Coordinates of C-alpha atoms and ligand atoms in Angstrom, one line a residue:
M118 CA -174.5 -54.9 93.2
T119 CA -177.4 -54.2 95.7
K120 CA -180.0 -51.6 95.0
V121 CA -182.8 -50.6 97.4
V122 CA -185.8 -49.4 95.6
K123 CA -188.7 -47.3 97.0
F124 CA -192.0 -46.9 95.3
G125 CA -194.2 -44.0 96.1
G126 CA -197.9 -44.1 96.5
S127 CA -198.9 -43.3 92.9
S128 CA -196.6 -46.0 91.7
L129 CA -198.6 -48.5 93.6
A130 CA -202.1 -47.0 93.5
S131 CA -203.6 -49.8 91.4
A132 CA -203.1 -53.3 89.9
E133 CA -201.9 -51.6 86.7
Q134 CA -199.2 -49.7 88.7
F135 CA -198.2 -53.0 90.6
K136 CA -197.5 -54.6 87.2
K137 CA -195.1 -51.8 86.1
V138 CA -193.4 -52.0 89.6
K139 CA -192.9 -55.7 89.2
E140 CA -191.5 -55.3 85.8
I141 CA -189.0 -52.8 87.0
I142 CA -187.9 -54.9 90.0
T143 CA -187.5 -58.1 88.0
A144 CA -185.6 -56.3 85.3
E145 CA -182.6 -56.2 87.5
A146 CA -181.4 -58.9 90.0
S147 CA -179.7 -56.2 92.0
R148 CA -183.1 -54.7 93.1
R149 CA -183.4 -56.8 96.1
F150 CA -185.0 -54.6 98.9
V151 CA -188.2 -52.9 98.2
I152 CA -189.9 -50.2 100.3
P153 CA -193.5 -49.5 99.3
S154 CA -195.7 -46.6 100.2
A155 CA -199.4 -47.0 100.8
P156 CA -201.6 -46.8 97.7
G157 CA -201.9 -43.3 96.5
K158 CA -204.1 -41.4 94.1
R159 CA -205.3 -43.2 91.0
F160 CA -206.6 -40.0 89.4
P161 CA -206.3 -36.4 90.6
S162 CA -209.6 -36.4 92.7
D163 CA -208.9 -39.7 94.4
T164 CA -207.8 -40.0 98.1
K165 CA -204.7 -41.6 99.2
V166 CA -205.2 -44.6 101.4
T167 CA -203.2 -42.9 104.2
D168 CA -205.7 -40.1 104.3
M169 CA -208.6 -42.5 104.2
L170 CA -207.0 -44.3 107.3
Y171 CA -206.6 -41.0 109.2
A172 CA -210.2 -40.1 108.5
C173 CA -211.4 -43.5 109.4
Y174 CA -209.4 -43.6 112.6
D175 CA -210.7 -40.0 113.6
L176 CA -214.3 -41.4 113.5
A177 CA -213.3 -44.5 115.6
A178 CA -211.5 -42.4 118.1
K179 CA -214.6 -40.4 118.7
G180 CA -216.6 -43.5 119.2
K181 CA -218.5 -43.0 115.8
D182 CA -219.4 -45.6 113.3
F183 CA -216.6 -46.2 110.8
K184 CA -217.9 -49.1 108.9
E185 CA -218.3 -47.4 105.6
E186 CA -214.9 -45.7 105.6
F187 CA -213.2 -49.0 106.6
N188 CA -214.9 -51.0 103.8
A189 CA -213.8 -48.3 101.4
I190 CA -210.2 -49.1 102.5
K191 CA -210.7 -52.8 102.2
E192 CA -211.9 -52.3 98.7
R193 CA -208.8 -50.5 97.6
Y194 CA -206.7 -53.5 98.6
Y195 CA -209.0 -56.1 97.3
G196 CA -209.3 -54.2 94.1
I197 CA -205.6 -54.6 93.6
I198 CA -205.4 -58.2 95.0
N199 CA -208.2 -59.5 92.7
E200 CA -207.1 -57.8 89.6
L201 CA -203.6 -59.3 90.1
G202 CA -205.2 -62.6 90.7
L203 CA -203.4 -63.1 94.0
D204 CA -204.3 -65.9 96.3
L205 CA -204.2 -63.7 99.3
S206 CA -206.7 -62.9 102.1
L207 CA -206.3 -59.8 104.4
E208 CA -209.4 -60.6 106.4
Q209 CA -207.4 -61.5 109.5
E210 CA -205.3 -58.4 109.2
F211 CA -208.3 -56.2 108.8
E212 CA -210.0 -57.8 111.8
V213 CA -206.8 -56.8 113.9
I214 CA -206.8 -53.4 112.5
R215 CA -210.6 -52.8 113.2
A216 CA -210.1 -54.0 116.8
C217 CA -207.1 -51.8 117.3
F218 CA -209.2 -48.7 115.9
I219 CA -211.8 -49.5 118.5
G220 CA -209.2 -49.8 121.0
K221 CA -207.9 -46.4 120.1
A222 CA -204.3 -47.6 119.1
G223 CA -203.3 -44.1 117.8
R224 CA -203.3 -42.1 114.6
D225 CA -199.8 -43.3 113.8
Y226 CA -200.7 -46.8 114.1
A227 CA -203.8 -46.3 111.8
A228 CA -201.8 -44.5 109.1
S229 CA -199.0 -47.0 109.2
R230 CA -201.4 -49.8 108.1
G231 CA -201.5 -48.4 104.7
E232 CA -197.8 -49.3 104.1
Y233 CA -198.0 -52.5 106.1
L234 CA -200.9 -54.0 104.1
N235 CA -199.4 -52.8 100.8
G236 CA -196.1 -54.4 101.8
I237 CA -197.8 -57.7 102.4
V238 CA -199.6 -57.6 99.1
L239 CA -196.4 -56.5 97.2
A240 CA -194.3 -59.3 98.9
K241 CA -196.9 -61.8 97.8
Y242 CA -196.9 -60.5 94.2
L243 CA -193.2 -60.5 93.9
G244 CA -192.5 -63.7 95.9
F245 CA -190.2 -61.7 98.2
N246 CA -190.0 -61.9 102.0
F247 CA -191.9 -59.6 104.0
V248 CA -190.3 -57.8 106.9
D249 CA -192.5 -55.9 109.3
S250 CA -190.8 -52.3 109.9
A251 CA -192.1 -52.4 113.5
D252 CA -189.5 -55.2 114.2
V253 CA -186.5 -53.5 112.5
I254 CA -187.1 -49.6 112.5
F255 CA -187.0 -47.9 116.0
F256 CA -187.7 -44.7 117.7
N257 CA -186.5 -43.7 121.2
D258 CA -188.6 -42.5 124.1
Q259 CA -188.6 -39.1 122.9
G260 CA -189.9 -40.2 119.5
Q261 CA -186.7 -39.5 117.6
F262 CA -185.4 -42.0 115.2
D263 CA -182.9 -44.4 116.8
S264 CA -180.3 -44.9 114.1
K265 CA -178.0 -47.2 115.9
K266 CA -180.5 -49.7 117.1
T267 CA -182.2 -49.6 113.7
G268 CA -179.0 -50.0 111.8
R269 CA -178.0 -53.1 113.9
S270 CA -181.3 -54.7 113.7
L271 CA -182.0 -54.1 109.9
S272 CA -178.4 -55.2 108.9
A273 CA -178.7 -58.3 110.9
R274 CA -182.1 -59.2 109.5
L275 CA -181.6 -58.4 105.9
E276 CA -178.2 -60.0 105.8
T277 CA -180.0 -63.4 105.8
M278 CA -182.3 -62.7 103.0
E279 CA -181.8 -62.6 99.3
N280 CA -184.7 -60.1 98.9
A281 CA -187.4 -58.4 101.0
V282 CA -190.3 -55.9 101.0
I283 CA -190.0 -53.6 104.0
P284 CA -192.9 -51.2 104.4
G285 CA -192.1 -47.5 104.4
F286 CA -193.2 -44.7 106.9
Y287 CA -193.3 -46.3 110.2
G288 CA -191.4 -48.1 113.1
S289 CA -191.9 -48.8 116.6
M290 CA -191.4 -47.1 120.0
P291 CA -189.7 -48.7 123.0
N292 CA -193.1 -49.4 124.5
D293 CA -194.0 -51.3 121.2
T294 CA -196.5 -48.8 119.9
I295 CA -196.3 -47.8 116.4
K296 CA -194.9 -44.3 115.3
T297 CA -194.7 -42.8 111.8
F298 CA -192.3 -40.5 110.4
S299 CA -193.8 -37.2 109.0
R300 CA -195.8 -37.3 105.7
G301 CA -194.0 -38.6 102.8
G302 CA -191.7 -40.5 105.2
S303 CA -191.4 -43.8 103.1
D304 CA -188.6 -42.0 101.4
I305 CA -186.7 -41.9 104.8
T306 CA -187.3 -45.7 105.3
G307 CA -185.7 -46.3 101.8
S308 CA -182.8 -44.3 102.7
I309 CA -182.4 -46.0 106.1
V310 CA -182.6 -49.5 104.5
A311 CA -180.2 -48.5 101.8
A312 CA -177.6 -47.3 104.5
A313 CA -178.3 -50.6 106.5
V314 CA -177.6 -53.0 103.7
N315 CA -174.7 -50.9 102.4
A316 CA -176.5 -50.5 99.0
D317 CA -174.6 -49.3 95.9
L318 CA -177.6 -47.1 94.9
Y319 CA -181.0 -46.0 96.4
E320 CA -183.6 -45.7 93.7
N321 CA -186.6 -43.6 94.6
W322 CA -189.4 -44.4 92.1
T323 CA -192.1 -41.8 91.8
D324 CA -194.5 -40.3 89.1
V325 CA -192.0 -37.6 87.8
S326 CA -188.7 -38.1 86.0
G327 CA -186.7 -36.4 88.7
F328 CA -186.2 -32.8 89.9
L329 CA -186.7 -29.9 87.5
T330 CA -184.8 -26.6 87.2
C331 CA -188.0 -24.7 88.2
D332 CA -191.5 -25.4 89.4
P333 CA -193.6 -26.7 86.5
R334 CA -196.5 -24.8 87.8
I335 CA -194.7 -21.5 87.1
V336 CA -192.6 -22.4 84.0
S337 CA -194.1 -24.8 81.6
N338 CA -191.9 -27.8 80.7
P339 CA -188.8 -26.8 82.7
K340 CA -185.6 -28.6 82.0
P341 CA -184.9 -31.7 84.1
I342 CA -181.8 -31.8 86.5
T343 CA -179.7 -34.8 85.7
T344 CA -177.2 -34.5 88.5
I345 CA -177.5 -32.6 91.7
T346 CA -175.4 -32.7 94.9
Y347 CA -176.8 -33.4 98.4
K348 CA -176.0 -29.8 99.4
E349 CA -177.9 -28.3 96.4
L350 CA -180.8 -30.6 97.0
R351 CA -181.0 -29.6 100.5
E352 CA -181.3 -26.0 99.5
L353 CA -184.0 -26.7 97.0
S354 CA -186.0 -29.1 99.1
Y355 CA -186.0 -26.7 101.9
M356 CA -187.4 -24.1 99.6
G357 CA -190.2 -26.1 98.4
A358 CA -189.0 -28.7 95.8
T359 CA -191.0 -31.6 97.0
V360 CA -189.9 -34.8 95.0
L361 CA -188.1 -36.2 98.0
H362 CA -188.7 -35.9 101.8
E363 CA -186.1 -33.5 103.0
D364 CA -184.8 -35.9 105.8
A365 CA -184.4 -38.8 103.4
I366 CA -180.9 -37.6 102.3
F367 CA -179.3 -38.0 105.8
P368 CA -178.9 -41.8 106.2
V369 CA -177.7 -42.4 102.6
R370 CA -175.5 -39.3 102.5
K371 CA -173.6 -40.5 105.6
A372 CA -172.9 -43.8 103.9
G373 CA -172.0 -42.3 100.6
I374 CA -174.8 -43.9 98.7
P375 CA -176.2 -41.9 95.7
I376 CA -180.0 -41.5 95.2
N377 CA -181.5 -41.9 91.7
I378 CA -185.0 -40.4 91.3
K379 CA -186.9 -42.5 88.7
N380 CA -190.2 -42.4 87.0
T381 CA -192.3 -45.6 87.3
N382 CA -194.3 -44.5 84.4
K383 CA -191.3 -43.8 82.2
P384 CA -188.6 -46.1 83.4
E385 CA -186.4 -45.3 80.4
D386 CA -185.9 -41.6 81.5
V387 CA -182.6 -41.2 83.4
G388 CA -184.1 -39.2 86.2
T389 CA -182.0 -37.3 88.7
M390 CA -178.9 -38.6 90.3
I391 CA -178.2 -37.1 93.8
V392 CA -174.5 -37.4 94.7
E393 CA -172.1 -36.2 97.4
S394 CA -170.0 -34.4 94.8
T395 CA -169.4 -34.7 91.1
S396 CA -167.0 -33.5 88.6
Q397 CA -169.8 -33.3 86.1
K398 CA -170.5 -29.7 85.0
P399 CA -174.1 -28.7 85.3
A400 CA -175.8 -27.7 82.0
Y401 CA -176.4 -24.3 83.3
T402 CA -174.7 -21.9 85.8
I403 CA -177.5 -22.6 88.1
T404 CA -178.8 -26.1 89.1
G405 CA -182.2 -25.0 90.1
I406 CA -184.7 -22.5 91.3
A407 CA -187.3 -23.0 94.2
G408 CA -189.2 -20.7 96.3
K409 CA -192.0 -20.3 99.0
K410 CA -194.5 -17.7 99.9
G411 CA -195.6 -16.8 103.4
F412 CA -192.9 -15.0 105.2
T413 CA -192.8 -11.9 107.4
V414 CA -189.9 -9.5 107.9
I415 CA -189.4 -7.7 111.1
N416 CA -187.2 -4.7 110.6
I417 CA -185.6 -3.3 113.8
E418 CA -183.9 0.0 113.8
K419 CA -181.8 1.6 116.5
D420 CA -179.0 4.2 116.2
M421 CA -175.6 3.0 116.9
M422 CA -176.7 -0.7 116.8
N423 CA -173.4 -1.6 115.4
A424 CA -171.6 -0.6 118.5
E425 CA -173.9 -2.4 120.9
I426 CA -172.5 -5.5 122.0
G427 CA -174.9 -8.5 122.2
F428 CA -177.7 -6.7 120.4
G429 CA -178.1 -9.6 117.9
R430 CA -178.3 -12.0 120.7
K431 CA -180.9 -10.0 122.5
V432 CA -183.1 -9.8 119.3
L433 CA -182.9 -13.5 118.7
E434 CA -183.6 -14.5 122.4
V435 CA -186.9 -13.0 122.1
F436 CA -187.6 -15.2 119.1
E437 CA -186.2 -18.3 120.8
K438 CA -188.2 -17.6 123.9
N439 CA -191.4 -17.6 121.8
G440 CA -190.5 -20.8 120.1
I441 CA -190.1 -19.2 116.6
C442 CA -187.4 -20.2 114.2
F443 CA -185.8 -17.5 112.0
E444 CA -185.0 -18.1 108.4
H445 CA -182.6 -15.3 107.5
M446 CA -181.2 -12.2 109.3
P447 CA -179.9 -9.5 106.8
S448 CA -178.5 -6.5 108.7
G449 CA -177.2 -3.0 108.1
I450 CA -175.3 -0.6 110.4
D451 CA -178.3 0.5 112.4
T452 CA -180.8 -1.9 111.2
M453 CA -181.4 -5.7 111.6
S454 CA -184.2 -7.7 109.9
V455 CA -185.5 -11.1 110.9
V456 CA -187.3 -13.2 108.3
V457 CA -189.7 -15.7 109.8
H458 CA -192.6 -17.8 108.7
Q459 CA -195.8 -15.6 108.6
Q460 CA -198.1 -18.3 110.1
E461 CA -195.9 -19.0 113.0
F462 CA -195.2 -15.4 113.7
A463 CA -198.8 -14.3 113.5
D464 CA -199.7 -16.4 116.6
K465 CA -197.0 -14.8 118.8
E466 CA -196.9 -11.3 117.2
Q467 CA -197.8 -9.2 120.2
E468 CA -195.6 -11.2 122.5
I469 CA -192.6 -10.8 120.2
L470 CA -193.1 -7.1 119.8
A471 CA -193.3 -6.5 123.5
G472 CA -190.3 -8.7 124.0
L473 CA -188.2 -6.8 121.5
H474 CA -189.1 -3.4 123.0
R475 CA -188.4 -4.7 126.5
N476 CA -185.1 -6.4 125.6
C477 CA -183.6 -4.4 122.8
H478 CA -185.2 -0.9 123.3
P479 CA -185.1 -0.1 119.5
D480 CA -186.1 3.2 117.9
T481 CA -188.6 1.8 115.5
I482 CA -189.9 -1.8 114.7
D483 CA -191.6 -2.1 111.4
I484 CA -193.3 -5.3 109.9
E485 CA -193.7 -6.4 106.5
T486 CA -195.9 -9.3 105.5
D487 CA -196.5 -11.3 102.4
L488 CA -192.9 -11.7 101.4
A489 CA -191.8 -14.7 99.0
L490 CA -188.4 -16.2 99.2
I491 CA -186.7 -17.5 96.1
A492 CA -183.4 -19.6 96.3
V493 CA -181.2 -19.8 93.2
V494 CA -179.1 -22.7 93.7
G495 CA -176.0 -24.0 91.9
R496 CA -172.6 -25.4 92.6
A497 CA -171.3 -23.7 89.5
M498 CA -171.9 -20.3 90.9
K499 CA -168.9 -20.3 92.9
S500 CA -166.7 -20.3 89.9
N501 CA -168.7 -18.1 87.7
R502 CA -168.4 -14.3 87.8
G503 CA -171.6 -12.2 87.5
T504 CA -174.3 -14.7 88.6
A505 CA -175.8 -12.2 91.1
G506 CA -175.5 -9.5 88.5
R507 CA -177.4 -11.4 86.0
I508 CA -180.2 -12.4 88.5
F509 CA -180.7 -8.8 89.5
S510 CA -180.7 -7.3 85.9
A511 CA -183.2 -10.0 85.0
L512 CA -185.4 -9.1 87.9
A513 CA -185.0 -5.3 87.1
H514 CA -186.0 -6.1 83.4
A515 CA -189.1 -7.8 84.7
H516 CA -190.0 -4.8 87.0
V517 CA -189.5 -6.9 90.2
N518 CA -188.5 -4.9 93.2
V519 CA -185.9 -7.0 95.3
K520 CA -186.7 -6.5 99.0
M521 CA -183.9 -8.8 100.5
I522 CA -180.6 -10.5 99.4
D523 CA -178.8 -13.1 101.2
Q524 CA -175.8 -15.1 99.8
G525 CA -174.7 -18.0 101.9
S526 CA -170.8 -18.1 102.5
S527 CA -170.9 -21.4 100.6
E528 CA -171.7 -19.4 97.5
L529 CA -174.0 -22.2 96.7
N530 CA -177.2 -20.2 96.7
I531 CA -178.5 -16.6 96.5
I532 CA -181.8 -16.0 98.4
I533 CA -184.0 -13.2 97.1
G534 CA -187.0 -11.8 98.9
V535 CA -189.7 -10.3 96.8
S536 CA -193.4 -9.3 97.3
E537 CA -195.6 -12.4 97.0
D538 CA -197.2 -10.7 93.8
D539 CA -194.0 -10.8 92.1
F540 CA -193.2 -14.4 92.9
E541 CA -194.2 -16.0 89.7
I542 CA -192.7 -13.3 87.4
A543 CA -189.4 -13.4 89.4
N544 CA -189.0 -17.1 89.1
K545 CA -189.8 -17.0 85.4
A546 CA -187.3 -14.2 84.8
I547 CA -184.4 -16.0 86.6
Y548 CA -185.3 -19.3 84.7
D549 CA -185.2 -17.5 81.4
I550 CA -182.0 -15.7 81.9
F551 CA -180.0 -19.0 83.0
V552 CA -181.8 -21.8 81.3
E553 CA -183.6 -20.5 78.2
T554 CA -181.0 -18.1 77.2
K555 CA -178.1 -20.1 78.8
L556 CA -176.4 -17.0 79.9
Ligands
LIG845 N1 -198.2 -42.9 102.9 C1 -197.5 -41.8 103.6 C2 -198.0 -40.5 103.2 O1 -199.0 -40.4 102.3 C3 -196.1 -42.0 103.5 C4 -195.5 -41.9 102.2 O2 -196.2 -42.1 101.2 O3 -194.2 -41.7 102.1 O4 -197.6 -39.5 103.6

């Protein structure tokens, strides 16, 4: 059995956390390949090393003095090394990094050093091999992840090793410069490594015991989700459930490898299993609720719209030409609404309105802002009658006005649009009806 284990920034923020991580890894011989993040926050007001690196590099890039900021980063690593009693000097590494900062090696290079250095420290502490991700994770000329080249290189390299630490978050470009994934991207590295070594399980260790049925900032102590399918997770992640980077599911999903989200501070908790499919019945009709604020709806009205061939295409063409992605598009006989991200739309508002008038000749266009979307997700909804009915009666009882409804054809989710002011109440009402009262 082979497990790939990824540890997030808070799991590796201090020597104390490193000790917990070592205990977890050595508890099972199957935990052979380890993906570390950069040291994260040790306490709420602390700064992640990745953010320190970005800030330090920004000074260097402007030609300003960055000594103090650079020393603060060194101190984070030396704090860990000294407290663990490791015989390890990173002086040479820091000299190279300093020179590359002065030489303006790029923000991605700068940020990647957080994981790189933490990988060296962790490998030393565990007595594992260290594999620099720049040598095994590749991007193409367009900056897209090159899965074929990476898969080949990683498999060949790791095949020869009993164990290894492979830093998360970055890889290299064809011209040998460093490129990172988007923030939180060590999750993606872990998934890529798991697929490359054909792991039995990808364990993603973080500071929470998995996904919860609802945002804990809205509902106190929401029930945990013990098993979730990739499809359900995709819906929830997209709507703001942030435990795992949303792109991290693709490499393992293709290879049929489950992910287990685990808590470094409570390793005995079962966490959340993310699987392709399962015969396990969820505890409730719904698996989870997630939502986001900050949407705008553009309502377009035109008599006889339903008989006009190509109307929808003409509308969407305007959004496409302005580089705006649409989220949902509920429609009536003579109306069509396009739901977009408020921030993106605001920058292009007048161009889009002019384009719609020119392209589609509508009778009226009306814009509604400050909309929140809530996704109610669950594989059990398909086989349960009345889920929508219960959602809407719960919302009515909570005096929430529903502005938009969208049920995907997969019957995996129901998306509800409400005013931002009603967002919290609506989440709570839906949670209560399905989870608290188990209806
Ligand atoms: N250290 C990077 C970040 O803070 C990547 C990661 O932790 O996954 O975003």
